Coordinates of C-alpha atoms and ligand atoms in Angstrom, one line a residue:
X1 CA 21.9 65.7 -29.8
X2 CA 22.6 63.6 -33.0
X3 CA 26.2 62.4 -33.4
X4 CA 28.2 64.5 -35.9
X5 CA 28.2 63.1 -39.5
X6 CA 31.9 62.2 -39.4
X7 CA 31.1 59.7 -36.7
X8 CA 28.5 58.0 -38.8
X9 CA 30.1 54.9 -40.3
X10 CA 27.3 54.5 -42.8
X11 CA 27.9 57.9 -44.3
X12 CA 30.0 58.3 -47.5
X13 CA 33.7 58.7 -46.7
X14 CA 33.9 62.0 -48.6
X15 CA 31.0 63.4 -46.6
X16 CA 32.6 62.4 -43.4
X17 CA 35.9 64.0 -44.5
X18 CA 34.2 67.3 -45.4
X19 CA 32.3 67.3 -42.1
X20 CA 35.3 66.7 -39.9
X21 CA 37.5 69.1 -41.9
X22 CA 34.9 71.8 -41.4
X23 CA 35.0 71.4 -37.6
X24 CA 38.8 71.5 -37.3
X25 CA 40.9 74.6 -36.3
X26 CA 44.1 75.4 -38.2
X27 CA 46.2 74.0 -35.3
X28 CA 44.2 70.8 -35.4
X29 CA 44.6 70.5 -39.1
X30 CA 48.4 71.1 -38.9
X31 CA 48.7 68.6 -36.1
X32 CA 47.1 65.9 -38.3
X33 CA 49.9 66.4 -40.7
X34 CA 52.5 65.5 -38.1
X35 CA 54.0 62.0 -37.5
X36 CA 56.0 61.7 -34.3
X37 CA 58.3 59.0 -32.9
X38 CA 56.8 56.8 -30.2
X39 CA 59.3 58.0 -27.6
X40 CA 57.8 61.5 -27.8
X41 CA 54.2 60.5 -28.2
X42 CA 53.1 62.0 -24.9
X43 CA 49.5 62.6 -23.7
X44 CA 50.1 66.3 -24.4
X45 CA 51.2 65.6 -28.0
X46 CA 48.2 63.2 -28.6
X47 CA 45.3 64.5 -26.5
X48 CA 46.1 68.2 -26.2
X49 CA 47.8 68.9 -29.5
X50 CA 46.3 66.1 -31.6
X51 CA 49.3 64.7 -33.5
X52 CA 47.9 62.7 -36.4
X53 CA 50.3 59.7 -36.5
X54 CA 53.0 57.9 -34.5
X55 CA 55.9 55.7 -35.8
X56 CA 58.7 53.7 -34.2
X57 CA 62.2 54.1 -35.7
X58 CA 64.0 51.0 -36.6
X59 CA 64.8 49.3 -33.3
X60 CA 62.6 51.6 -31.1
X61 CA 60.4 49.2 -29.1
X62 CA 58.4 49.3 -25.9
X63 CA 61.2 47.2 -24.3
X64 CA 63.9 44.7 -25.3
X65 CA 62.3 41.5 -26.7
X66 CA 58.9 43.2 -26.2
X67 CA 56.0 40.8 -26.8
X68 CA 53.2 41.3 -29.3
X69 CA 51.0 42.1 -26.2
X70 CA 53.5 44.8 -25.1
X71 CA 53.3 46.4 -28.6
X72 CA 49.5 46.3 -28.6
X73 CA 49.3 47.8 -25.2
X74 CA 51.7 50.6 -26.2
X75 CA 49.7 51.5 -29.3
X76 CA 46.3 51.2 -27.6
X77 CA 47.6 53.5 -24.8
X78 CA 48.5 56.1 -27.4
X79 CA 45.2 55.7 -29.1
X80 CA 43.3 56.3 -25.9
X81 CA 45.1 59.7 -25.6
X82 CA 44.3 60.5 -29.2
X83 CA 40.6 59.7 -28.7
X84 CA 40.6 62.1 -25.8
X85 CA 41.4 65.0 -28.1
X86 CA 38.6 67.6 -28.8
X87 CA 37.3 65.9 -31.9
X88 CA 38.5 62.4 -31.0
X89 CA 40.5 61.8 -34.2
X90 CA 42.4 58.5 -33.8
X91 CA 46.0 58.1 -34.8
X92 CA 47.5 55.9 -37.4
X93 CA 50.5 54.1 -36.1
X94 CA 53.2 53.1 -38.7
X95 CA 56.2 50.9 -38.6
X96 CA 58.8 49.4 -41.0
X97 CA 57.6 45.9 -41.4
X98 CA 59.6 45.4 -44.6
X99 CA 60.4 41.7 -44.4
X100 CA 57.8 40.5 -41.9
X101 CA 57.2 42.3 -38.7
X102 CA 60.9 42.7 -38.3
X103 CA 61.0 45.0 -35.3
X104 CA 59.1 42.5 -33.1
X105 CA 61.1 39.7 -31.3
X106 CA 59.8 36.3 -32.4
X107 CA 58.0 37.5 -35.5
X108 CA 58.4 35.7 -38.8
X109 CA 61.3 37.2 -40.7
X110 CA 60.9 36.7 -44.5
X111 CA 63.6 37.1 -47.1
X112 CA 64.5 40.7 -48.0
X113 CA 63.1 41.9 -51.3
X114 CA 66.1 41.1 -53.4
X115 CA 65.5 37.4 -52.5
X116 CA 61.8 37.7 -53.4
X117 CA 62.9 39.2 -56.7
X118 CA 64.8 36.0 -57.4
X119 CA 61.5 34.0 -57.0
X120 CA 59.7 36.1 -59.7
X121 CA 56.6 34.8 -57.7
X122 CA 53.9 37.5 -57.6
X123 CA 51.5 35.3 -55.7
X124 CA 54.1 34.5 -53.1
X125 CA 54.8 38.2 -52.6
X126 CA 51.1 38.7 -52.1
X127 CA 50.9 35.9 -49.5
X128 CA 53.9 37.3 -47.6
X129 CA 52.1 40.6 -47.5
X130 CA 49.0 38.9 -46.2
X131 CA 50.9 37.1 -43.4
X132 CA 52.9 40.3 -42.5
X133 CA 49.7 42.3 -42.3
X134 CA 48.3 39.8 -39.8
X135 CA 51.4 39.9 -37.6
X136 CA 51.4 43.7 -37.7
X137 CA 47.7 43.9 -36.9
X138 CA 48.3 41.5 -33.9
X139 CA 50.4 44.2 -32.3
X140 CA 47.7 46.9 -32.8
X141 CA 49.6 48.6 -35.6
X142 CA 47.7 50.0 -38.6
X143 CA 50.3 50.8 -41.3
X144 CA 53.6 49.6 -42.6
X145 CA 56.2 51.6 -44.6
X146 CA 56.3 48.9 -47.3
X147 CA 56.8 47.8 -50.0
X148 CA 60.0 49.5 -51.1
X149 CA 59.6 49.5 -54.9
X150 CA 63.0 51.0 -55.6
X151 CA 64.6 49.8 -58.9
X152 CA 68.2 49.4 -57.7
X153 CA 70.6 50.1 -60.6
X154 CA 73.9 50.1 -58.7
X155 CA 74.8 47.5 -56.0
X156 CA 77.1 50.0 -54.4
X157 CA 73.8 51.4 -52.8
X158 CA 73.4 50.3 -49.2
X159 CA 69.6 49.6 -49.8
X160 CA 69.8 47.4 -52.8
X161 CA 68.5 44.5 -50.7
X162 CA 65.3 46.4 -50.2
X163 CA 64.8 46.5 -54.0
X164 CA 63.2 43.5 -55.7
X165 CA 65.3 43.9 -58.9
X166 CA 67.2 46.1 -61.3
X167 CA 64.5 45.3 -63.8
X168 CA 61.4 47.6 -63.4
X169 CA 59.2 44.9 -64.9
X170 CA 60.2 42.4 -62.1
X171 CA 59.7 45.1 -59.5
X172 CA 56.2 46.0 -60.8
X173 CA 55.2 42.3 -60.9
X174 CA 56.0 42.0 -57.2
X175 CA 53.9 45.0 -56.2
X176 CA 51.3 42.4 -55.4
X177 CA 52.7 42.9 -51.9
X178 CA 50.3 45.9 -51.7
X179 CA 47.2 43.7 -52.2
X180 CA 48.6 41.2 -49.7
X181 CA 49.0 43.9 -47.1
X182 CA 45.8 45.9 -47.8
X183 CA 43.6 43.2 -49.4
X184 CA 42.5 43.1 -53.0
X185 CA 40.2 46.0 -54.1
X186 CA 37.1 45.1 -56.1
X187 CA 37.2 45.6 -59.9
X188 CA 35.1 48.7 -59.7
X189 CA 37.3 50.4 -57.1
X190 CA 37.8 54.0 -58.0
X191 CA 41.3 54.6 -59.5
X192 CA 43.9 56.0 -57.2
X193 CA 41.6 55.8 -54.2
X194 CA 43.1 54.3 -51.0
X195 CA 41.7 50.8 -50.1
X196 CA 41.7 48.5 -47.0
X197 CA 39.7 45.3 -47.1
X198 CA 39.6 44.3 -43.4
X199 CA 40.5 46.4 -40.4
X200 CA 41.2 43.1 -38.5
X201 CA 43.5 41.4 -41.0
X202 CA 44.9 44.1 -43.3
X203 CA 47.2 47.1 -42.8
X204 CA 47.8 50.2 -44.8
X205 CA 50.7 50.0 -47.2
X206 CA 53.3 52.6 -48.3
X207 CA 55.0 52.5 -51.7
X208 CA 58.5 54.0 -51.3
X209 CA 60.6 55.9 -51.9
X210 CA 59.1 58.1 -54.6
X211 CA 61.0 58.4 -57.0
X212 CA 64.4 57.4 -58.3
X213 CA 65.8 56.2 -54.9
X214 CA 67.5 53.3 -56.6
X215 CA 69.0 55.3 -59.5
X216 CA 71.4 57.7 -57.8
X217 CA 74.8 58.4 -59.2
X218 CA 77.2 55.7 -58.1
X219 CA 74.5 54.3 -55.8
X220 CA 75.1 56.9 -53.2
X221 CA 72.3 56.7 -50.6
X222 CA 70.1 59.8 -50.6
X223 CA 72.1 60.9 -53.7
X224 CA 71.2 62.4 -57.0
X225 CA 69.5 60.5 -59.9
X226 CA 70.9 62.1 -63.0
X227 CA 68.7 61.0 -65.9
X228 CA 66.1 62.1 -68.4
X229 CA 62.4 62.2 -67.4
X230 CA 61.9 59.2 -69.8
X231 CA 64.3 57.1 -67.8
X232 CA 62.9 58.3 -64.5
X233 CA 59.5 57.4 -65.7
X234 CA 60.5 54.3 -67.6
X235 CA 62.7 52.7 -65.0
X236 CA 62.0 54.1 -61.5
X237 CA 58.4 55.2 -61.7
X238 CA 57.2 52.0 -63.4
X239 CA 56.0 50.2 -60.2
X240 CA 53.9 53.2 -58.9
X241 CA 50.9 52.9 -61.3
X242 CA 50.6 49.3 -60.2
X243 CA 50.7 50.2 -56.6
X244 CA 48.1 53.0 -57.1
X245 CA 45.9 50.6 -59.1
X246 CA 45.9 48.4 -56.1
X247 CA 44.7 51.2 -53.9
X248 CA 47.9 51.9 -52.1
X249 CA 47.0 54.2 -49.2
X250 CA 50.3 56.1 -48.8
X251 CA 53.5 56.9 -50.7
X252 CA 56.7 58.0 -49.1
X253 CA 58.9 60.6 -50.7
X254 CA 62.5 59.8 -51.4
X255 CA 65.4 61.5 -49.7
X256 CA 67.2 61.5 -53.1
X257 CA 67.2 64.2 -55.8
X258 CA 66.4 64.1 -59.5
X259 CA 68.8 66.2 -61.5
X260 CA 69.7 68.1 -58.4
X261 CA 66.1 68.8 -57.2
X262 CA 65.2 67.1 -53.9
X263 CA 62.1 64.9 -54.2
X264 CA 60.9 66.3 -50.9
X265 CA 60.4 69.7 -52.5
X266 CA 59.5 68.7 -56.1
X267 CA 56.1 70.1 -56.8
X268 CA 56.3 68.7 -60.3
X269 CA 56.9 65.1 -59.2
X270 CA 54.8 65.0 -56.0
X271 CA 51.8 67.0 -57.2
X272 CA 51.8 67.3 -61.0
X273 CA 52.9 63.7 -61.7
X274 CA 52.1 61.5 -58.6
X275 CA 48.8 63.2 -57.7
X276 CA 47.9 64.6 -61.1
X277 CA 49.0 62.4 -63.9
X278 CA 49.0 59.1 -61.9
X279 CA 45.9 60.1 -60.0
X280 CA 47.1 59.1 -56.5
X281 CA 44.4 60.0 -53.9
X282 CA 46.0 58.8 -50.7
X283 CA 48.6 60.8 -48.9
X284 CA 52.3 61.5 -49.4
X285 CA 54.5 61.2 -46.3
X286 CA 58.0 62.5 -46.0
X287 CA 60.9 60.3 -45.0
X288 CA 62.4 60.5 -41.5
X289 CA 63.5 64.1 -41.0
X290 CA 63.1 64.5 -44.7
X291 CA 62.3 68.2 -44.2
X292 CA 65.3 68.7 -42.0
X293 CA 67.5 67.2 -44.7
X294 CA 66.2 69.8 -47.1
X295 CA 68.0 72.2 -44.9
X296 CA 71.3 70.4 -45.0
X297 CA 73.7 70.9 -43.5
X298 CA 71.6 70.1 -40.5
X299 CA 70.3 73.5 -39.5
X300 CA 70.4 74.9 -36.0
X301 CA 68.8 77.9 -37.7
X302 CA 65.1 77.6 -36.9
X303 CA 64.1 79.9 -39.7
X304 CA 65.5 77.5 -42.3
X305 CA 63.4 74.7 -41.0
X306 CA 60.4 76.9 -41.3
X307 CA 61.3 77.7 -44.9
X308 CA 61.9 74.0 -45.7
X309 CA 58.4 73.1 -44.3
X310 CA 56.9 75.6 -46.7
X311 CA 58.9 74.3 -49.7
X312 CA 57.9 70.7 -49.0
X313 CA 54.2 71.2 -48.0
X314 CA 53.7 73.5 -51.0
X315 CA 55.3 70.9 -53.2
X316 CA 52.6 68.4 -52.2
X317 CA 53.9 66.8 -49.0
X318 CA 50.9 65.8 -46.9
X319 CA 52.3 64.3 -43.7
X320 CA 55.7 65.0 -42.2
X321 CA 57.7 62.3 -40.5
X322 CA 59.1 64.9 -38.1
X323 CA 59.8 62.7 -35.8
X324 CA 61.0 64.6 -32.7
X325 CA 60.3 68.3 -33.0
X326 CA 56.5 68.3 -33.1
X327 CA 55.8 71.5 -31.2
X328 CA 58.3 73.4 -33.3
X329 CA 56.8 72.0 -36.5
X330 CA 53.3 72.9 -35.3
X331 CA 54.4 76.5 -34.4
X332 CA 56.2 76.9 -37.8
X333 CA 53.4 75.5 -40.0
X334 CA 50.7 77.6 -38.3
X335 CA 52.9 80.7 -38.7
X336 CA 53.4 79.8 -42.4
X337 CA 49.7 79.6 -43.0
X338 CA 48.9 82.7 -41.1
X339 CA 51.5 84.6 -43.1
X340 CA 50.2 83.2 -46.4
X341 CA 53.4 81.3 -47.2
X342 CA 51.3 78.1 -47.3
X343 CA 47.8 78.5 -48.7
X344 CA 45.0 77.2 -46.5
X345 CA 43.8 75.2 -49.6
X346 CA 47.0 73.2 -49.5
X347 CA 46.5 72.4 -45.8
X348 CA 42.9 71.4 -46.5
X349 CA 44.0 69.1 -49.4
X350 CA 46.7 67.4 -47.2
X351 CA 44.3 66.9 -44.2
X352 CA 41.5 65.7 -46.6
X353 CA 43.8 63.0 -47.9
X354 CA 44.9 62.0 -44.4
X355 CA 41.3 61.9 -43.1
X356 CA 40.3 59.9 -46.2
X357 CA 42.9 57.2 -45.4
X358 CA 41.9 57.2 -41.7
X359 CA 38.2 56.7 -42.5
X360 CA 39.0 54.0 -45.1
X361 CA 41.3 52.3 -42.6
X362 CA 38.3 51.7 -40.2
X363 CA 40.3 53.2 -37.3
X364 CA 37.4 55.4 -36.3
X365 CA 35.2 52.4 -35.7
X366 CA 38.0 50.0 -34.6
X367 CA 40.7 52.1 -32.9
X368 CA 42.1 49.4 -30.7
X369 CA 44.1 46.1 -31.2
X370 CA 42.4 42.7 -31.5
X371 CA 43.9 40.4 -28.9
X372 CA 42.6 37.3 -30.6
X373 CA 45.5 37.8 -33.1
X374 CA 48.3 37.8 -30.6
X375 CA 49.4 34.1 -31.2
X376 CA 49.7 34.6 -34.9
X377 CA 53.0 36.4 -34.5
X378 CA 55.7 34.0 -35.6
X379 CA 53.2 31.2 -36.0
X380 CA 54.1 27.8 -37.7
X381 CA 52.0 28.6 -40.8
X382 CA 53.9 31.8 -41.4
X383 CA 57.3 30.2 -40.8
X384 CA 56.4 27.5 -43.4
X385 CA 55.5 30.3 -45.8
X386 CA 58.9 32.0 -45.1
X387 CA 60.6 28.6 -45.6
X388 CA 58.9 28.3 -49.0
X389 CA 60.0 31.8 -49.9
X390 CA 63.6 31.1 -48.9
X391 CA 63.6 27.9 -51.0
X392 CA 62.3 29.8 -54.0
X393 CA 64.7 32.7 -53.6
X394 CA 67.9 30.6 -53.8
X395 CA 69.9 30.9 -57.1
X396 CA 72.2 28.0 -58.1
X397 CA 75.1 29.6 -60.0
X398 CA 77.4 26.6 -60.2
X399 CA 76.8 22.9 -59.8
X400 CA 79.9 20.8 -60.3
X401 CA 83.2 21.4 -62.0
X402 CA 82.0 19.1 -64.8
X403 CA 78.4 19.6 -66.1
X404 CA 78.1 15.8 -66.2
X405 CA 79.0 15.4 -62.5
X406 CA 76.7 17.8 -60.6
X407 CA 77.7 18.4 -57.0
X408 CA 74.3 19.1 -55.6
X409 CA 72.1 17.7 -54.1
X410 CA 74.5 17.0 -51.2
X411 CA 74.7 13.5 -50.0
X412 CA 72.6 12.7 -46.9
X413 CA 74.7 9.6 -46.3
X414 CA 78.1 11.2 -45.9
X415 CA 80.1 10.1 -42.9
X416 CA 81.6 13.4 -41.9
X417 CA 81.1 16.9 -43.2
X418 CA 82.5 20.3 -42.4
X419 CA 80.4 23.4 -42.0
X420 CA 82.4 26.6 -41.9
X421 CA 82.2 30.4 -42.3
X422 CA 81.0 33.4 -40.5
X423 CA 77.4 33.2 -41.6
X424 CA 76.8 29.4 -41.0
X425 CA 75.4 29.9 -37.5
X426 CA 74.1 33.4 -37.2
X427 CA 70.4 34.4 -37.3
X428 CA 71.3 38.0 -37.3
X429 CA 73.5 37.8 -40.3
X430 CA 71.0 35.8 -42.3
X431 CA 68.2 38.3 -41.5
X432 CA 70.3 41.4 -42.5
X433 CA 69.3 45.0 -41.8
X434 CA 65.9 46.2 -40.5
X435 CA 65.7 43.3 -38.1
X436 CA 65.1 44.0 -34.4
X437 CA 67.6 46.9 -34.7
X438 CA 67.5 49.5 -37.5
X439 CA 70.8 48.2 -39.0
X440 CA 70.3 44.6 -37.8
X441 CA 72.9 42.7 -35.7
X442 CA 74.8 39.5 -35.3
X443 CA 73.9 36.5 -33.1
X444 CA 70.6 35.1 -31.9
X445 CA 68.7 38.4 -32.2
X446 CA 65.3 36.7 -32.7
X447 CA 63.8 33.2 -33.0
X448 CA 64.7 31.2 -36.1
X449 CA 66.8 28.4 -37.6
X450 CA 70.4 29.0 -38.6
X451 CA 71.9 27.3 -41.7
X452 CA 74.0 25.1 -39.4
X453 CA 70.9 24.1 -37.4
X454 CA 69.1 23.4 -40.6
X455 CA 71.9 21.2 -41.9
X456 CA 72.0 19.3 -38.5
X457 CA 68.3 18.9 -38.6
X458 CA 68.4 17.6 -42.2
X459 CA 71.0 14.9 -41.6
X460 CA 70.6 11.7 -39.6
X461 CA 73.0 10.3 -36.9
X462 CA 75.1 8.6 -39.6
X463 CA 76.6 11.9 -40.6
X464 CA 78.9 13.8 -38.2
X465 CA 78.5 17.5 -38.8
X466 CA 81.7 19.4 -37.7
X467 CA 81.2 23.2 -37.4
X468 CA 84.1 25.5 -37.3
X469 CA 83.7 29.2 -38.2
X470 CA 87.4 29.5 -39.3
X471 CA 88.9 26.0 -39.6
X472 CA 92.7 25.6 -39.3
X473 CA 94.9 24.1 -42.0
X474 CA 95.3 21.0 -39.9
X475 CA 91.6 20.5 -39.6
X476 CA 91.1 21.0 -43.3
X477 CA 94.0 18.7 -44.2
X478 CA 93.3 15.9 -41.7
X479 CA 89.6 16.1 -41.1
X480 CA 88.6 13.4 -43.6
X481 CA 85.5 15.3 -44.7
X482 CA 83.3 14.1 -47.5
X483 CA 82.4 17.6 -48.4
X484 CA 82.3 21.1 -46.9
X485 CA 79.6 23.8 -46.8
X486 CA 81.2 27.3 -46.5
X487 CA 78.7 30.1 -45.6
X488 CA 80.0 33.6 -45.8
X489 CA 78.7 37.1 -46.8
X490 CA 77.9 40.6 -45.6
X491 CA 77.3 41.8 -42.1
X492 CA 73.9 43.6 -41.7
X493 CA 73.6 47.2 -42.7
X494 CA 71.0 49.8 -43.4
X495 CA 71.0 52.9 -45.7
X496 CA 74.2 54.8 -45.9
X497 CA 76.0 52.4 -43.6
X498 CA 75.7 49.9 -46.5
X499 CA 77.1 52.1 -49.2
X500 CA 80.2 50.4 -50.4
X501 CA 82.7 50.5 -53.3
X502 CA 84.6 47.5 -52.0
X503 CA 82.2 44.6 -52.7
X504 CA 84.6 41.7 -51.9
X505 CA 83.4 39.1 -49.4
X506 CA 84.0 40.5 -45.9
X507 CA 86.1 38.9 -43.2
X508 CA 88.6 37.6 -45.8
X509 CA 85.9 35.3 -47.0
X510 CA 87.7 34.5 -50.3
X511 CA 90.8 33.3 -48.4
X512 CA 88.8 31.0 -46.2
X513 CA 86.9 29.6 -49.3
X514 CA 90.2 28.9 -51.1
X515 CA 91.8 27.2 -48.2
X516 CA 88.9 24.9 -47.7
X517 CA 88.1 24.3 -51.3
X518 CA 91.7 23.5 -52.2
X519 CA 91.4 20.3 -50.1
X520 CA 87.7 19.5 -49.7
X521 CA 84.9 19.4 -52.3
X522 CA 83.1 22.6 -51.3
X523 CA 79.7 24.2 -51.7
X524 CA 79.8 28.0 -51.2
X525 CA 76.7 29.7 -49.9
X526 CA 76.7 33.5 -50.1
X527 CA 74.5 35.5 -47.6
X528 CA 74.4 39.0 -49.0
X529 CA 72.1 41.9 -49.9
X530 CA 73.6 42.1 -53.4
X531 CA 76.1 40.3 -55.6
X532 CA 79.6 40.2 -54.2
X533 CA 82.9 39.8 -56.1
X534 CA 83.7 36.2 -56.7
X535 CA 87.3 35.9 -58.0
X536 CA 87.8 33.5 -60.9
X537 CA 90.2 31.4 -59.0
X538 CA 87.7 31.0 -56.2
X539 CA 84.9 30.1 -58.6
X540 CA 87.2 27.5 -60.2
X541 CA 88.1 25.9 -56.8
X542 CA 84.5 25.4 -55.5
X543 CA 82.3 22.6 -56.7
X544 CA 79.0 24.6 -56.3
X545 CA 77.8 28.2 -55.6
X546 CA 74.4 29.3 -54.2
X547 CA 73.3 32.9 -53.8
X548 CA 71.0 32.9 -50.7
X549 CA 70.6 36.7 -50.4
X550 CA 69.2 37.6 -46.9
X551 CA 66.9 34.7 -46.2
X552 CA 65.6 35.7 -42.8
X553 CA 64.6 33.4 -39.9
X554 CA 63.9 30.1 -41.7
X555 CA 67.2 28.5 -42.6
X556 CA 65.4 25.2 -43.4
X557 CA 64.4 26.7 -46.7
X558 CA 68.1 26.5 -47.7
X559 CA 68.6 22.9 -46.8
X560 CA 65.3 22.0 -48.6
X561 CA 67.3 22.6 -51.8
X562 CA 70.8 21.6 -50.8
X563 CA 69.8 18.1 -49.9
X564 CA 67.4 17.8 -52.9
X565 CA 64.0 17.8 -51.3
X566 CA 63.2 20.6 -53.7
X567 CA 64.9 21.8 -56.9
X568 CA 66.3 25.3 -57.3
X569 CA 63.8 27.7 -59.1
X570 CA 65.4 31.1 -58.4
X571 CA 66.9 33.2 -61.1
X572 CA 69.1 36.4 -60.7
X573 CA 67.0 39.6 -60.3
X574 CA 70.2 41.6 -60.5
X575 CA 73.4 41.4 -62.5
X576 CA 76.2 39.4 -60.9
X577 CA 79.1 41.6 -62.1
X578 CA 82.7 40.4 -62.6
X579 CA 84.3 43.4 -60.9
X580 CA 83.3 46.7 -59.3
X581 CA 85.0 48.4 -62.2
X582 CA 82.1 47.4 -64.3
X583 CA 79.5 49.2 -62.1
X584 CA 76.9 50.3 -62.9
X585 CA 76.1 47.3 -65.1
X586 CA 72.5 46.4 -66.0
X587 CA 70.8 44.0 -68.4
X588 CA 70.3 45.8 -71.7
X589 CA 73.5 47.8 -71.5
X590 CA 75.7 47.7 -74.6
X591 CA 78.7 45.3 -74.1
X592 CA 76.8 43.7 -71.2
X593 CA 79.4 41.2 -69.9
X594 CA 78.7 40.1 -66.4
X595 CA 79.8 37.0 -64.5
X596 CA 76.2 35.9 -64.4
X597 CA 73.3 37.8 -66.2
X598 CA 69.9 38.8 -64.9
X599 CA 67.7 35.7 -65.3
X600 CA 70.5 33.2 -64.7
X601 CA 69.9 30.2 -62.4
X602 CA 70.6 26.5 -62.7
X603 CA 68.5 23.5 -61.7
X604 CA 69.7 20.3 -60.1
X605 CA 67.2 18.0 -61.9
X606 CA 66.4 18.0 -65.6
X607 CA 62.6 18.9 -65.6
X608 CA 60.3 17.2 -68.1
X609 CA 60.1 20.2 -70.4
X610 CA 63.9 20.5 -70.6
Ligands
BV6_1 O1 72.6 56.9 -35.0 N1 72.2 58.0 -35.4 O2 72.4 59.1 -34.9 C1 71.2 58.0 -36.5 C2 70.7 59.2 -37.0 C3 69.9 59.2 -38.0 C4 69.5 58.0 -38.6 O3 68.7 58.0 -39.6 C5 67.4 57.5 -39.5 O4 67.5 56.1 -39.1 C6 66.3 55.5 -39.0 C7 65.8 55.5 -37.6 O5 66.7 55.1 -36.7 C8 65.2 56.0 -39.8 O6 64.3 54.9 -40.0 C9 65.6 56.8 -41.0 S1 65.6 55.9 -42.4 C10 64.0 56.1 -43.0 O7 63.1 55.8 -42.0 C11 61.8 55.5 -42.4 C12 61.0 55.2 -41.1 O8 61.7 54.3 -40.3 C13 61.8 54.3 -43.3 O9 60.4 54.0 -43.7 C14 62.5 54.8 -44.6 O10 62.5 53.7 -45.6 C15 63.9 55.2 -44.2 O11 64.5 55.8 -45.4 C16 66.8 57.6 -40.8 O12 67.8 57.4 -41.8 C17 69.9 56.8 -38.1 C18 70.8 56.8 -37.0

């Protein structure tokens, strides 16, 4: 008997979609709309019930320090169960590889998006997407929930570091990450249609979080963006047409609201605008428990969950990141269709979109991982790319108390130097959130080079490098140091855990800086996901100031500039405000009076065209 059309790789995608859709029962269609967490991805969920997709939460891994082979074996095992389902529809496995394959121990950890915003380098963003796709593919994973194309308008938001910039034009210029992840579509690629160049080297991307996630009132995470449609479209929606033009396969809905209406149940924005006006033909996925949050306060009342499913699916949600209550979701959505609450046409549209992406992704023909890629995770070439990105992300904000006497580059011939601060020797701190654990952590959480190690590696034996996280007065007074490098900043955070109205340097950083800089010529390096308050008396005392954002695993990228092997090229992608009383403050505001404006950034060397 001839194989069914949907299994024919030479058949047109839309024909394969229609053929498979026509063979599916309502329960099978509903199951395809479910994304479940890896911990509950059982043989029953995959083979018997046919869940369409699996993800891992931030920090959820096969085991601690799981190897790329462990990850690939886990995903392949789930795939085998999925292929054993009645129609053998493979799963898509998704993960948050948002600054490299950051869940995986030993993977290359790139600078977070705010640092890439400082580079203004679209080609670099694309190359990082390319490298990330290879490391994700090496672990058998098909899809990353990236790039975040939020336009962060208030640094009090705990996810500003996931945003490239407060300027929508800078964000849209860096959506080249999509082409890096998925590959570049041909010029004649149909508008809005999902694209994947190579099942071996590329992964599906996810533009998130649609729309207005970075524009909530006072930067409250999952809050309410209060603005006109013109501002919503002109500021926050700006990057999406560029992502769609690059064939982005998926879009994730935002937890936030627009003028009080949750995005997860906004038919106007999800269907009329995203799928209608912008022509998006991939699929829309909810955020984690996004449907449950429609029923806030968290409902124990099952019926509300059912009502929220109807609200969201009817608004245009195609896949639901459940992630734990799969069978309840299945029971509820089947009930809603059978009772006419959700029209079958909406289910068919959602599943059509999901199957379209699955056929485009090549996962029917190549369902399993490619072990020849395993060694590419954390490879030298990718670490060099990350080092280049770190270097280009640094912003020099002060260089010498006297313009005529620049402080940087630091002397490589100094006899004795002091390196101090909480962030000088901490890989976890310099990587920030979404690294190994959901909210990140401190210490040697993965492989990489700390700033202290980079300084030690950059200097010869003639320089004694003294490291003290919190030097005493005696050491500062009597240490006979040529200069000091003080590295302080924020501890890692994610989402609401990073929402803050106090944006001073944590751990009494200002006090440490003042103590050291009062006695020793000092360079201050700030490791943070956003600008922090730099008091005027601190700014006066230090010789130089570098914003390093959240650079990731390759600390050598910082010393490449500090010691003058490369000049600084980074410029501020966000406003460096004077005080939190100014917030929100964005370029273009009337009476815009920041400490350092968007676009500010010094060089060490006068270039020819100066
Ligand atoms: O400790 N608790 O009890 C707890 C409870 C709920 C939590 O909330 C959950 O934490 C994370 C999992 O641990 C989830 O990732 C999401 S966040 C959401 O997840 C997506 C998939 O990872 C990303 O692509 C999106 O960009 C992001 O907005 C949620 O906020 C966290 C901790």
